[in-house]
Amino acid sequence: MTLQQIKAIFEKYADEEKGKRDAKYMRNLFPHYGVRAGQRDELFKPLWEAKNKPIDWQFVADCWNEPMREMQYIAVWYLHTRKTQLDRADIPRIKEIAQKKQWWDTIDGLCTLFGDLAQREASVTQVMLDWSKDEDFWIRRIAIQHQLYLKSKTDTELLAKIIENNLGEKERSSPSSDGKNQEQNRAFFINKGIGWALREYAKTDPIWVRQFVDNNRNNMAKLSIREATKHINKGETK
């Protein structure tokens, strides 16, 4: 499917009211067609099924340059369907798109690409350590969350180091109302990301997560602690 074919399908099935609601949910940072994930999966099956074709990086860049937010979702999912073709040389390309039109939806969509890649290429571990100290807090969030859902394959030593590199962000309970206060956004999304990474791994090894939280409690934001321990002992961190 070409870029123009994808846009034509979106325009045909666009829902103005849903689009307004979706845009509002995303702090009105991006316009939306109002075509939700399940419907996108059905409409763009031919794109997902062509998994054996080489990655078209120009297509990814073109999708990212489109104003409608769902076009970035197409690019993210396109990369996921071809994730086994990714190698270390592709990391700069992914970082380049990750630094454009940034918000949690696309950042979180990209992060697990690196967890999969790290399983195949050990050198990605150092890249994630470097990213955990990046000036761009969204890149740091990718590093924090890149091992989500790896369960027993999680490199806990790496997870601990990356989180420790990001402790101490000033406490924030929520992102800015319009998404533009980067000071507030940084603290919230880093602290939330730490909590999410730990909470997910707690499903595999709650003892490790409990020990990590106990050892770092004085430096961890309450938001991170609350999220990390949510399913370990409910109510303790309220």
mmCIF file of C-alpha atoms in Angstrom:
data_model
loop_
_atom_site.group_PDB
_atom_site.id
_atom_site.type_symbol
_atom_site.label_atom_id
_atom_site.label_comp_id
_atom_site.label_asym_id
_atom_site.label_seq_id
_atom_site.Cartn_x
_atom_site.Cartn_y
_atom_site.Cartn_z
ATOM 1 C CA MET A 1 0.000 0.000 0.000
ATOM 2 C CA THR A 2 1.255 3.445 -0.896
ATOM 3 C CA LEU A 3 1.131 6.523 1.277
ATOM 4 C CA GLN A 4 -1.610 8.000 -0.905
ATOM 5 C CA GLN A 5 -3.700 4.812 -0.690
ATOM 6 C CA ILE A 6 -3.418 4.836 3.104
ATOM 7 C CA LYS A 7 -4.444 8.476 3.304
ATOM 8 C CA ALA A 8 -7.404 7.824 1.006
ATOM 9 C CA ILE A 9 -8.611 4.989 3.263
ATOM 10 C CA PHE A 10 -8.270 7.152 6.349
ATOM 11 C CA GLU A 11 -10.207 9.965 4.708
ATOM 12 C CA LYS A 12 -12.966 7.556 3.685
ATOM 13 C CA TYR A 13 -13.416 6.150 7.197
ATOM 14 C CA ALA A 14 -12.646 9.292 9.187
ATOM 15 C CA ASP A 15 -15.000 10.073 12.072
ATOM 16 C CA GLU A 16 -14.956 13.770 12.914
ATOM 17 C CA GLU A 17 -16.407 13.416 16.401
ATOM 18 C CA LYS A 18 -14.081 10.592 17.386
ATOM 19 C CA GLY A 19 -11.228 12.566 15.884
ATOM 20 C CA LYS A 20 -12.005 15.533 18.110
ATOM 21 C CA ARG A 21 -12.173 13.300 21.185
ATOM 22 C CA ASP A 22 -8.918 11.587 20.293
ATOM 23 C CA ALA A 23 -7.192 14.924 19.747
ATOM 24 C CA LYS A 24 -8.472 16.212 23.088
ATOM 25 C CA TYR A 25 -7.187 13.073 24.834
ATOM 26 C CA MET A 26 -3.770 13.831 23.344
ATOM 27 C CA ARG A 27 -3.855 17.403 24.725
ATOM 28 C CA ASN A 28 -4.753 18.725 21.259
ATOM 29 C CA LEU A 29 -1.159 18.318 20.159
ATOM 30 C CA PHE A 30 -2.094 16.485 16.955
ATOM 31 C CA PRO A 31 -5.168 16.252 14.702
ATOM 32 C CA HIS A 32 -6.787 12.802 14.382
ATOM 33 C CA TYR A 33 -8.877 11.024 11.777
ATOM 34 C CA GLY A 34 -10.818 9.248 14.519
ATOM 35 C CA VAL A 35 -10.029 5.763 13.169
ATOM 36 C CA ARG A 36 -9.313 3.544 16.165
ATOM 37 C CA ALA A 37 -6.782 0.700 16.505
ATOM 38 C CA GLY A 38 -9.111 -2.232 15.819
ATOM 39 C CA GLN A 39 -10.474 -0.620 12.694
ATOM 40 C CA ARG A 40 -6.970 0.279 11.525
ATOM 41 C CA ASP A 41 -5.907 -3.351 11.882
ATOM 42 C CA GLU A 42 -8.690 -4.419 9.537
ATOM 43 C CA LEU A 43 -8.310 -1.600 7.032
ATOM 44 C CA PHE A 44 -4.569 -2.015 6.612
ATOM 45 C CA LYS A 45 -4.177 -5.796 6.656
ATOM 46 C CA PRO A 46 -2.297 -5.807 3.319
ATOM 47 C CA LEU A 47 0.340 -3.560 4.856
ATOM 48 C CA TRP A 48 0.863 -5.780 7.901
ATOM 49 C CA GLU A 49 0.867 -9.009 5.922
ATOM 50 C CA ALA A 50 3.708 -7.973 3.604
ATOM 51 C CA LYS A 51 6.215 -8.801 6.340
ATOM 52 C CA ASN A 52 8.947 -10.251 4.156
ATOM 53 C CA LYS A 53 9.519 -7.135 2.121
ATOM 54 C CA PRO A 54 12.518 -4.945 3.053
ATOM 55 C CA ILE A 55 11.816 -2.030 5.376
ATOM 56 C CA ASP A 56 10.932 1.072 3.395
ATOM 57 C CA TRP A 57 12.465 3.826 5.512
ATOM 58 C CA GLN A 58 11.231 6.525 3.168
ATOM 59 C CA PHE A 59 7.700 5.283 3.762
ATOM 60 C CA VAL A 60 8.279 5.477 7.529
ATOM 61 C CA ALA A 61 9.616 9.030 7.229
ATOM 62 C CA ASP A 62 6.733 10.078 4.978
ATOM 63 C CA CYS A 63 4.179 8.729 7.456
ATOM 64 C CA TRP A 64 5.913 10.606 10.259
ATOM 65 C CA ASN A 65 5.804 13.846 8.314
ATOM 66 C CA GLU A 66 2.039 13.635 7.840
ATOM 67 C CA PRO A 67 -0.021 15.906 10.125
ATOM 68 C CA MET A 68 -2.659 13.348 11.160
ATOM 69 C CA ARG A 69 -1.608 11.334 14.226
ATOM 70 C CA GLU A 70 -2.813 7.978 12.942
ATOM 71 C CA MET A 71 -0.165 8.184 10.226
ATOM 72 C CA GLN A 72 2.522 7.959 12.911
ATOM 73 C CA TYR A 73 0.689 4.960 14.375
ATOM 74 C CA ILE A 74 0.860 3.319 10.956
ATOM 75 C CA ALA A 75 4.630 3.844 10.879
ATOM 76 C CA VAL A 76 5.094 2.398 14.375
ATOM 77 C CA TRP A 77 3.069 -0.712 13.647
ATOM 78 C CA TYR A 78 4.715 -1.112 10.254
ATOM 79 C CA LEU A 79 8.082 -1.324 12.044
ATOM 80 C CA HIS A 80 6.702 -3.854 14.524
ATOM 81 C CA THR A 81 5.596 -6.150 11.712
ATOM 82 C CA ARG A 82 9.168 -6.040 10.394
ATOM 83 C CA LYS A 83 11.033 -5.968 13.710
ATOM 84 C CA THR A 84 13.037 -9.123 12.942
ATOM 85 C CA GLN A 85 14.617 -7.242 10.032
ATOM 86 C CA LEU A 86 15.895 -4.456 12.263
ATOM 87 C CA ASP A 87 19.560 -4.371 13.237
ATOM 88 C CA ARG A 88 21.854 -2.052 15.160
ATOM 89 C CA ALA A 89 22.473 0.090 12.077
ATOM 90 C CA ASP A 90 18.776 1.052 12.090
ATOM 91 C CA ILE A 91 18.884 2.582 15.583
ATOM 92 C CA PRO A 92 19.790 6.117 14.417
ATOM 93 C CA ARG A 93 16.837 6.044 12.026
ATOM 94 C CA ILE A 94 14.436 5.083 14.802
ATOM 95 C CA LYS A 95 15.899 7.701 17.124
ATOM 96 C CA GLU A 96 15.435 10.328 14.441
ATOM 97 C CA ILE A 97 11.709 9.689 14.159
ATOM 98 C CA ALA A 98 11.373 9.305 17.935
ATOM 99 C CA GLN A 99 12.593 12.875 18.324
ATOM 100 C CA LYS A 100 9.864 14.304 16.104
ATOM 101 C CA LYS A 101 6.233 14.885 17.095
ATOM 102 C CA GLN A 102 6.954 13.459 20.529
ATOM 103 C CA TRP A 103 4.311 12.289 22.937
ATOM 104 C CA TRP A 104 3.851 9.134 24.989
ATOM 105 C CA ASP A 105 1.790 7.272 22.388
ATOM 106 C CA THR A 106 4.481 7.004 19.720
ATOM 107 C CA ILE A 107 7.355 6.805 22.218
ATOM 108 C CA ASP A 108 5.759 3.856 23.996
ATOM 109 C CA GLY A 109 4.985 2.249 20.665
ATOM 110 C CA LEU A 110 8.653 2.364 19.666
ATOM 111 C CA CYS A 111 10.273 1.329 22.944
ATOM 112 C CA THR A 112 9.774 -2.447 22.759
ATOM 113 C CA LEU A 113 11.416 -2.581 19.330
ATOM 114 C CA PHE A 114 14.672 -2.165 21.225
ATOM 115 C CA GLY A 115 13.913 -4.924 23.704
ATOM 116 C CA ASP A 116 13.456 -7.332 20.825
ATOM 117 C CA LEU A 117 16.586 -6.058 19.081
ATOM 118 C CA ALA A 118 18.667 -6.349 22.275
ATOM 119 C CA GLN A 119 17.783 -10.051 22.439
ATOM 120 C CA ARG A 120 19.505 -10.492 19.091
ATOM 121 C CA GLU A 121 22.328 -7.965 19.355
ATOM 122 C CA ALA A 122 24.095 -7.613 22.705
ATOM 123 C CA SER A 123 25.656 -4.266 21.742
ATOM 124 C CA VAL A 124 22.206 -2.641 22.024
ATOM 125 C CA THR A 125 22.599 -2.871 25.816
ATOM 126 C CA GLN A 126 25.227 -0.118 25.756
ATOM 127 C CA VAL A 127 23.040 1.982 23.470
ATOM 128 C CA MET A 128 20.195 1.778 25.983
ATOM 129 C CA LEU A 129 22.561 2.710 28.827
ATOM 130 C CA ASP A 130 23.678 5.741 26.835
ATOM 131 C CA TRP A 131 20.095 6.641 26.031
ATOM 132 C CA SER A 132 19.184 6.450 29.710
ATOM 133 C CA LYS A 133 21.312 9.591 30.189
ATOM 134 C CA ASP A 134 20.219 11.372 27.031
ATOM 135 C CA GLU A 135 19.284 15.060 27.215
ATOM 136 C CA ASP A 136 15.960 14.213 25.562
ATOM 137 C CA PHE A 137 13.730 12.766 28.293
ATOM 138 C CA TRP A 138 11.609 10.928 25.735
ATOM 139 C CA ILE A 139 14.703 9.010 24.609
ATOM 140 C CA ARG A 140 15.392 8.234 28.264
ATOM 141 C CA ARG A 141 11.828 6.907 28.579
ATOM 142 C CA ILE A 142 12.457 4.535 25.675
ATOM 143 C CA ALA A 143 15.530 3.201 27.482
ATOM 144 C CA ILE A 144 13.603 2.794 30.742
ATOM 145 C CA GLN A 145 10.780 0.873 29.074
ATOM 146 C CA HIS A 146 12.582 -1.027 26.340
ATOM 147 C CA GLN A 147 12.430 -4.340 28.248
ATOM 148 C CA LEU A 148 8.684 -4.243 28.872
ATOM 149 C CA TYR A 149 7.064 -7.672 28.478
ATOM 150 C CA LEU A 150 10.374 -9.586 28.284
ATOM 151 C CA LYS A 151 9.433 -11.343 31.543
ATOM 152 C CA SER A 152 12.125 -13.879 32.496
ATOM 153 C CA LYS A 153 14.370 -12.627 29.684
ATOM 154 C CA THR A 154 14.636 -9.225 31.375
ATOM 155 C CA ASP A 155 18.212 -8.131 32.095
ATOM 156 C CA THR A 156 17.664 -6.969 35.667
ATOM 157 C CA GLU A 157 21.161 -5.551 36.035
ATOM 158 C CA LEU A 158 20.537 -3.360 33.001
ATOM 159 C CA LEU A 159 17.049 -2.425 34.196
ATOM 160 C CA ALA A 160 18.432 -1.351 37.579
ATOM 161 C CA LYS A 161 21.221 0.761 36.061
ATOM 162 C CA ILE A 162 18.888 2.524 33.649
ATOM 163 C CA ILE A 163 16.379 3.330 36.380
ATOM 164 C CA GLU A 164 19.103 4.499 38.769
ATOM 165 C CA ASN A 165 20.297 6.881 36.048
ATOM 166 C CA ASN A 166 16.840 8.459 36.115
ATOM 167 C CA LEU A 167 16.043 8.696 39.805
ATOM 168 C CA GLY A 168 15.593 12.084 41.423
ATOM 169 C CA GLU A 169 13.210 13.780 39.001
ATOM 170 C CA LYS A 170 11.119 16.326 40.895
ATOM 171 C CA GLU A 171 7.757 14.842 41.838
ATOM 172 C CA ARG A 172 4.878 15.505 39.453
ATOM 173 C CA SER A 173 1.481 13.861 39.605
ATOM 174 C CA SER A 174 0.409 14.562 36.036
ATOM 175 C CA PRO A 175 1.663 16.027 32.737
ATOM 176 C CA SER A 176 0.976 19.630 31.816
ATOM 177 C CA SER A 177 -2.560 20.327 30.658
ATOM 178 C CA ASP A 178 -1.503 21.257 27.138
ATOM 179 C CA GLY A 179 1.532 19.021 26.802
ATOM 180 C CA LYS A 180 3.894 21.969 26.352
ATOM 181 C CA ASN A 181 5.400 22.385 29.833
ATOM 182 C CA GLN A 182 8.480 20.240 29.271
ATOM 183 C CA GLU A 183 9.753 20.601 32.846
ATOM 184 C CA GLN A 184 6.550 19.096 34.207
ATOM 185 C CA ASN A 185 6.264 16.565 31.408
ATOM 186 C CA ARG A 186 9.809 15.309 31.941
ATOM 187 C CA ALA A 187 9.286 14.546 35.612
ATOM 188 C CA PHE A 188 5.919 12.879 35.094
ATOM 189 C CA PHE A 189 6.832 10.700 32.120
ATOM 190 C CA ILE A 190 10.185 9.611 33.544
ATOM 191 C CA ASN A 191 8.686 8.737 36.933
ATOM 192 C CA LYS A 192 5.679 7.050 35.348
ATOM 193 C CA GLY A 193 7.954 5.097 33.011
ATOM 194 C CA ILE A 194 10.048 3.847 35.924
ATOM 195 C CA GLY A 195 6.917 2.708 37.717
ATOM 196 C CA TRP A 196 5.550 0.978 34.629
ATOM 197 C CA ALA A 197 8.800 -0.877 33.923
ATOM 198 C CA LEU A 198 8.971 -2.136 37.510
ATOM 199 C CA ARG A 199 5.264 -2.953 37.712
ATOM 200 C CA GLU A 200 5.463 -5.060 34.573
ATOM 201 C CA TYR A 201 8.526 -6.949 35.762
ATOM 202 C CA ALA A 202 6.865 -7.490 39.155
ATOM 203 C CA LYS A 203 4.508 -9.892 37.374
ATOM 204 C CA THR A 204 7.572 -12.092 36.821
ATOM 205 C CA ASP A 205 9.665 -11.420 39.936
ATOM 206 C CA PRO A 206 7.861 -9.407 42.625
ATOM 207 C CA ILE A 207 10.617 -10.115 45.166
ATOM 208 C CA TRP A 208 13.242 -8.454 42.970
ATOM 209 C CA VAL A 209 11.016 -5.414 42.420
ATOM 210 C CA ARG A 210 10.192 -5.132 46.117
ATOM 211 C CA GLN A 211 13.903 -5.258 46.990
ATOM 212 C CA PHE A 212 14.762 -2.674 44.348
ATOM 213 C CA VAL A 213 12.076 -0.291 45.620
ATOM 214 C CA ASP A 214 13.158 -0.769 49.227
ATOM 215 C CA ASN A 215 16.792 -0.094 48.336
ATOM 216 C CA ASN A 216 15.961 3.054 46.368
ATOM 217 C CA ARG A 217 12.894 4.366 48.161
ATOM 218 C CA ASN A 218 14.556 7.566 49.365
ATOM 219 C CA ASN A 219 15.393 8.598 45.793
ATOM 220 C CA MET A 220 12.249 7.380 44.056
ATOM 221 C CA ALA A 221 9.238 9.555 43.303
ATOM 222 C CA LYS A 222 6.027 8.511 45.018
ATOM 223 C CA LEU A 223 4.478 8.046 41.584
ATOM 224 C CA SER A 224 7.163 5.482 40.662
ATOM 225 C CA ILE A 225 6.768 3.620 43.955
ATOM 226 C CA ARG A 226 2.994 3.574 43.693
ATOM 227 C CA GLU A 227 3.075 2.200 40.160
ATOM 228 C CA ALA A 228 5.852 -0.311 40.866
ATOM 229 C CA THR A 229 4.131 -1.839 43.886
ATOM 230 C CA LYS A 230 0.564 -1.670 42.593
ATOM 231 C CA HIS A 231 0.149 -5.433 42.328
ATOM 232 C CA ILE A 232 2.594 -6.450 45.035
ATOM 233 C CA ASN A 233 0.741 -5.140 48.059
ATOM 234 C CA LYS A 234 -2.154 -2.875 47.186
ATOM 235 C CA GLY A 235 -2.738 0.063 49.458
ATOM 236 C CA GLU A 236 0.719 0.236 51.014
ATOM 237 C CA THR A 237 1.828 3.277 49.038
ATOM 238 C CA LYS A 238 -1.422 5.237 49.077
#
